[in-house]
CSV table of C-alpha atoms in Angstrom, one decimal:
chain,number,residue,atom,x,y,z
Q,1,UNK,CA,-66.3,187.2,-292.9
Q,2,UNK,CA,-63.0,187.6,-290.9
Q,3,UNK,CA,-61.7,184.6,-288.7
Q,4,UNK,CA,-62.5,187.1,-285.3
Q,5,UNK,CA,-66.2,187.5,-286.5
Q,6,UNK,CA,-66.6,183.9,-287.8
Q,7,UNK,CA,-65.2,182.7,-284.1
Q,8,UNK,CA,-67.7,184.6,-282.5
Q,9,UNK,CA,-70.4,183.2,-284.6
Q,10,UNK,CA,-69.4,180.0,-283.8
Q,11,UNK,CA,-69.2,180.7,-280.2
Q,12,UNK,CA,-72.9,181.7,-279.8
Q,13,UNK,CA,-74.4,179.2,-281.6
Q,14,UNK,CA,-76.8,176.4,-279.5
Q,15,UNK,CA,-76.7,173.2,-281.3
Q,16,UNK,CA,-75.9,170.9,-284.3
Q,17,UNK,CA,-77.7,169.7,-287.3
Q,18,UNK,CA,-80.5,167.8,-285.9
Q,19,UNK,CA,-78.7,164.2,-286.3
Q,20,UNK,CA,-78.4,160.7,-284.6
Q,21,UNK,CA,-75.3,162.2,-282.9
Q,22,UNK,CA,-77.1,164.9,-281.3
Q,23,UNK,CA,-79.5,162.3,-279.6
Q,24,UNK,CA,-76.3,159.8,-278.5
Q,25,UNK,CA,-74.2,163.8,-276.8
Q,26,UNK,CA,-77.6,165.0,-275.5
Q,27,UNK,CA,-77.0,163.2,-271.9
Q,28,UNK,CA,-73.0,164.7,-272.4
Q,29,UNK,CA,-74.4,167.7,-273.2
Q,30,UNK,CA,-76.6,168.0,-270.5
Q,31,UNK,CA,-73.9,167.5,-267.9
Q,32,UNK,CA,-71.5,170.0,-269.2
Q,33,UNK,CA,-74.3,172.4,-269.0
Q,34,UNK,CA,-74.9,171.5,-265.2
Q,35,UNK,CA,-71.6,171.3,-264.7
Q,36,UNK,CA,-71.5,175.1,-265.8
Q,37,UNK,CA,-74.2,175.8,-264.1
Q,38,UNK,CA,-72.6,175.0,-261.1
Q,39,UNK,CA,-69.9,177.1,-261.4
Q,40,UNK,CA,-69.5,180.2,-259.6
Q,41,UNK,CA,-70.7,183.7,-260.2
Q,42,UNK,CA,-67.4,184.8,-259.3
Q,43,UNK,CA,-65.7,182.6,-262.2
Q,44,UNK,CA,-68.5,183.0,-264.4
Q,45,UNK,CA,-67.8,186.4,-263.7
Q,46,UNK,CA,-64.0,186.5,-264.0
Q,47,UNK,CA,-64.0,184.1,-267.1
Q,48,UNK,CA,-66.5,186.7,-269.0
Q,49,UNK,CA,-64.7,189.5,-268.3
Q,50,UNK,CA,-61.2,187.6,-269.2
Q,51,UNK,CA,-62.9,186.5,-272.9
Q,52,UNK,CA,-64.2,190.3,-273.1
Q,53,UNK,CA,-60.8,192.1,-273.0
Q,54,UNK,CA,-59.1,189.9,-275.3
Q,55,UNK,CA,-62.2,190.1,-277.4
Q,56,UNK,CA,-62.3,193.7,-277.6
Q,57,UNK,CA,-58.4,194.6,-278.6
Q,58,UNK,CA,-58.7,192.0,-281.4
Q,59,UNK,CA,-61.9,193.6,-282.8
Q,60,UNK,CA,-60.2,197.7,-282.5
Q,61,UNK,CA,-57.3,196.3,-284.0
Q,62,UNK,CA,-59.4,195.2,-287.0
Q,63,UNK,CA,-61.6,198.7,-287.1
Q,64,UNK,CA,-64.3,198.4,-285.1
Q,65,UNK,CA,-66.1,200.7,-282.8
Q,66,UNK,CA,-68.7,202.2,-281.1
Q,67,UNK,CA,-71.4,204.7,-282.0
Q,68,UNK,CA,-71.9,207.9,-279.6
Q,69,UNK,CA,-72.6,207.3,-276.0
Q,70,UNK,CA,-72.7,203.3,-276.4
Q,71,UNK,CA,-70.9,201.4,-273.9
Q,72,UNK,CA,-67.7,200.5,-274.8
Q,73,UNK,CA,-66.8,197.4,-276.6
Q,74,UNK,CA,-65.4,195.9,-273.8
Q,75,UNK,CA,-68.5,196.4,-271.6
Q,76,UNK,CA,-71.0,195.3,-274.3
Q,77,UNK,CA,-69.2,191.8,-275.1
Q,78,UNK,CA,-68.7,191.3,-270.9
Q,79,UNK,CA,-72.6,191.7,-270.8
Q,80,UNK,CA,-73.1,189.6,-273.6
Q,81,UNK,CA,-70.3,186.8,-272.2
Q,82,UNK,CA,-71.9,186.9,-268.8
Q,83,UNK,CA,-75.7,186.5,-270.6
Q,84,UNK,CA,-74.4,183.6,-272.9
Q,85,UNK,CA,-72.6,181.9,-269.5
Q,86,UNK,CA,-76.5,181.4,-267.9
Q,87,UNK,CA,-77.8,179.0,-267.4
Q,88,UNK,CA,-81.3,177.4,-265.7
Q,89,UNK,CA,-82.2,175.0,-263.3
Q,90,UNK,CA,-82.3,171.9,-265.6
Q,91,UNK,CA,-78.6,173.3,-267.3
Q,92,UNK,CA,-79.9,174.2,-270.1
Q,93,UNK,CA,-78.6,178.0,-271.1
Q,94,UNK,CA,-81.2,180.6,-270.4
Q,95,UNK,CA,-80.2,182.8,-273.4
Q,96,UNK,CA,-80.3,182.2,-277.2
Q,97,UNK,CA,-77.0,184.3,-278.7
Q,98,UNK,CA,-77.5,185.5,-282.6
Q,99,UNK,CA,-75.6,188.1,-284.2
Q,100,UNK,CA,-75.9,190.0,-288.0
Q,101,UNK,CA,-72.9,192.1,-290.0
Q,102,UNK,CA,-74.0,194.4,-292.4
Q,103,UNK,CA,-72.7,197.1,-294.7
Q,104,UNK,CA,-74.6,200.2,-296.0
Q,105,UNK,CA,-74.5,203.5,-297.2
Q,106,UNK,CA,-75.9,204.8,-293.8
Q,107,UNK,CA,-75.5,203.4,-290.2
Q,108,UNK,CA,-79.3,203.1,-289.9
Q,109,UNK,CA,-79.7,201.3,-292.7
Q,110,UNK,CA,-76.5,198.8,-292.3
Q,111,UNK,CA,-78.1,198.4,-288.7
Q,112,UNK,CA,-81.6,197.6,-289.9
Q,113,UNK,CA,-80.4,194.9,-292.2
Q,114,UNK,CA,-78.2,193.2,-289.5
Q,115,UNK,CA,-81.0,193.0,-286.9
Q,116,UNK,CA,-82.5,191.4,-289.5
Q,117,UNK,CA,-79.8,189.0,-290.3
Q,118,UNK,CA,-79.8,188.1,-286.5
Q,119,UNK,CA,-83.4,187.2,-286.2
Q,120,UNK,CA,-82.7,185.0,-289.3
Q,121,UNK,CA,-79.6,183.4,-287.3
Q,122,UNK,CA,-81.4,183.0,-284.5
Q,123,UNK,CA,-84.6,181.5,-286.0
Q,124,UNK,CA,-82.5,179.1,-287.6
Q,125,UNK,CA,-80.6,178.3,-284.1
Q,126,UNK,CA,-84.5,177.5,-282.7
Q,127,UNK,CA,-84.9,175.3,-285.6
Q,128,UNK,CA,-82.0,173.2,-285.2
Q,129,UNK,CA,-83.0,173.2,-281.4
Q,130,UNK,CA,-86.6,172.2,-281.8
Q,131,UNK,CA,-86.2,169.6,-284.4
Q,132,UNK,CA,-83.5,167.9,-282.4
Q,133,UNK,CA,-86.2,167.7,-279.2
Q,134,UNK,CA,-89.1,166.3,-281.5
Q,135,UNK,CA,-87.2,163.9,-283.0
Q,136,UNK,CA,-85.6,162.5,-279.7
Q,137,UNK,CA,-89.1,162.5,-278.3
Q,138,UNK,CA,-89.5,159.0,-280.2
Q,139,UNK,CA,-87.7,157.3,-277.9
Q,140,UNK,CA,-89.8,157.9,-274.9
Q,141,UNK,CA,-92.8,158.0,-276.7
Q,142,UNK,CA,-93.7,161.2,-276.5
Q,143,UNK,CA,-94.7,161.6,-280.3
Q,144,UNK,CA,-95.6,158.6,-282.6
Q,145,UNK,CA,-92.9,158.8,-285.7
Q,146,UNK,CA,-95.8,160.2,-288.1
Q,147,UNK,CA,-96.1,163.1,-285.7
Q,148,UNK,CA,-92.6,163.5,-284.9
Q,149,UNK,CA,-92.4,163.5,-289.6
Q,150,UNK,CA,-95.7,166.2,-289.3
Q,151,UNK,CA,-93.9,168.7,-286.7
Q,152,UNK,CA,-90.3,168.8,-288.4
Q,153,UNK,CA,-91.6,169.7,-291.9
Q,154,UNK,CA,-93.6,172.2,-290.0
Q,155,UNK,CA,-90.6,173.4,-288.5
Q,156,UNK,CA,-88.0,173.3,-291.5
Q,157,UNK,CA,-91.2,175.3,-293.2
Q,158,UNK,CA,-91.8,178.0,-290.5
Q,159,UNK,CA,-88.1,179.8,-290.9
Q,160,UNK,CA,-89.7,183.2,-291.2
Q,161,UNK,CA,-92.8,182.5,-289.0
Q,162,UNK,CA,-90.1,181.8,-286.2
Q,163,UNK,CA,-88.5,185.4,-287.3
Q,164,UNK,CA,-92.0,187.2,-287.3
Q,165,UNK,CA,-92.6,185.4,-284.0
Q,166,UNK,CA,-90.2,186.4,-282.1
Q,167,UNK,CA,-90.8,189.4,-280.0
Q,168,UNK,CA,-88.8,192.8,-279.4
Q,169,UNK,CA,-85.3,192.2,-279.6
Q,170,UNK,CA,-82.5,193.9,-278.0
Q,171,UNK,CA,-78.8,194.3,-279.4
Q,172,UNK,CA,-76.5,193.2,-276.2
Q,173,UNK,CA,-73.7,194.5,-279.1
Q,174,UNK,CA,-73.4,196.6,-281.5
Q,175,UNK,CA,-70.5,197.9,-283.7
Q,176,UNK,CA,-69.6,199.2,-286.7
Q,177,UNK,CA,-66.7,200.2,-289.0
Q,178,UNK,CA,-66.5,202.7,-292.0
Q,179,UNK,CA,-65.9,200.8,-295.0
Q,180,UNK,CA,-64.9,202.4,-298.3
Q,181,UNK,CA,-66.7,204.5,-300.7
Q,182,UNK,CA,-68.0,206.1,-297.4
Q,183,UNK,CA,-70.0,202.6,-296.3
Q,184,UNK,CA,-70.7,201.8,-293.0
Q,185,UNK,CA,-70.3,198.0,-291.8
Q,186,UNK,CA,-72.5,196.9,-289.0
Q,187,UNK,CA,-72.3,194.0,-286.6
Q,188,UNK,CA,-75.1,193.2,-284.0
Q,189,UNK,CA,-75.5,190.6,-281.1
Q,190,UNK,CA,-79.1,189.2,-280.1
Q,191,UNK,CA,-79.6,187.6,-276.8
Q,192,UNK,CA,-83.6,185.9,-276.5
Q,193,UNK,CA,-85.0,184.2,-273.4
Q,194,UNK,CA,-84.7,180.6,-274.2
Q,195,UNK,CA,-88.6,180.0,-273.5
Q,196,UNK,CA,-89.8,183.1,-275.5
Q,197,UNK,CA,-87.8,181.6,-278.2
Q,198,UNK,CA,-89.7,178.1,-277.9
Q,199,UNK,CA,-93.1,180.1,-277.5
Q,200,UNK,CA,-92.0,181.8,-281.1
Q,201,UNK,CA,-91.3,178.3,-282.4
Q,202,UNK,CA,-94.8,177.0,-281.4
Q,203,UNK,CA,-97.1,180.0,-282.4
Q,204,UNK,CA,-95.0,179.3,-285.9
Q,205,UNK,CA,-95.7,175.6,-286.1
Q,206,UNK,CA,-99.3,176.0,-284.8
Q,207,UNK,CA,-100.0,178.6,-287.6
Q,208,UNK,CA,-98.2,176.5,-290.1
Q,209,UNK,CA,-100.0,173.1,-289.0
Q,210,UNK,CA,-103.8,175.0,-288.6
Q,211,UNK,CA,-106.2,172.5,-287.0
Q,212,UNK,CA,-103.7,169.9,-287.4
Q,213,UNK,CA,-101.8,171.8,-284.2
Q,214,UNK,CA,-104.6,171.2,-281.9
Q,215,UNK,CA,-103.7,167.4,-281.0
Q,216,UNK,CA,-99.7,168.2,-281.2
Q,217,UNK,CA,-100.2,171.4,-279.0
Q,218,UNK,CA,-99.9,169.7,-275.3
Q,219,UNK,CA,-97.5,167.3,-276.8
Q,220,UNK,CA,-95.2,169.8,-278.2
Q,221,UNK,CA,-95.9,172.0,-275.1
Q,222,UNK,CA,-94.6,169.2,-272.7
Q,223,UNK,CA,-91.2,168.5,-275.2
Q,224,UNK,CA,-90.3,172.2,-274.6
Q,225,UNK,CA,-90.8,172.5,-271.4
Q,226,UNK,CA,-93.6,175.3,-271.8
């Protein structure tokens, strides 16, 4: 993976390893994503577009492009800037990014395997995410620490029950580049609601847990803010 592609991967992602740091930043963290919040439309707006442009000539100069009556690059990463830039009303961004590169013999078939790549990406992302909130839910109590142990190896479990969860995605991006021997390489962008995500995460975690859900399930739902 190229240094452009691995700095957009590294751009979209939501959180850390679940750690003791990440429950020391989470206050910090949720400032600077108030503090965004706050910002303008207009410099939301401008900032997205700025990021876009410069995105877009690095990409074309490395090969890529757009299939037939797609938007243009530029368009599709200013959508996908200005969707990664919002945010709700506790700061907290209101979109999961996730993006996929694969190479095929066909463009369908290169496609097909990175929109599944991405749902991987981002079912990992929701991992990470929910296994941070459940374990700083100790410290107010919200979940005993044998609960709290129960959930995470439900979630560290449920990878592809997250995937299979989710529902209908849609690429904000997508691009491609011949490749030799006739190949075509193919790199796609997810954007998920936040909530749908953590809806995805529980109906993966409930069908992991079976019964053992039913005393977890208003617990869990209050933690995620469902």
């Amino acid at each position: 993976m190229n240094k452009t592609i691995l700095s957009l991967v590294c751009a979209v992602a939501i959180g850390s390893v679940a750690s003791p740091i990440y429950a020391d930043n989470i206050t910090d963290r949720q400032k600077e994503r108030k503090e965004l919040a706050k910002a303008s439309k207009k410099q939301l707006n401008e900032k997205a577009t700025k990021q876009a442009r410069k995105e877009a000539k690095n990409l074309q100069k490395q090969g890529w492009t757009v299939a037939p009556g797609a938007l243009p690059i530029e368009k599709q990463l200013d959508r996908s800037y200005l969707m990664q830039y919002e945010f709700d009303n506790d700061g907290y961004q209101t979109y999961i990014m996730a993006e996929g590169m694969s190479v095929g013999g066909s463009y369908d078939a290169a496609k097909m395997q990175a929109l599944e790549l991405a749902k991987q990406n981002l079912a990992g992302q929701i991992q990470t995410e929910i296994t941070a909130l459940v374990e700083n839910s100790v410290s107010n109590e919200q979940l005993t620490e044998g609960e709290v142990a129960t959930v995470t190896r439900s979630v560290l479990a449920s990878k592809n029950l997250i995937s299979q969860s989710l529902g209908r995605v849609i690429p904000v991006v997508e691009l491609y580049r011949p490749t030799e021997k006739n190949n075509k390489e193919v790199l796609v962008r997810l954007a998920y609601n936040t909530l749908n995500a953590k809806r995805a995460a529980i109906k993966a975690i409930e069908q992991d847990l079976g019964e053992r859900a039913d005393s977890l399930h208003v617990k869990l739902n209050k933690i995620l803010g469902l």
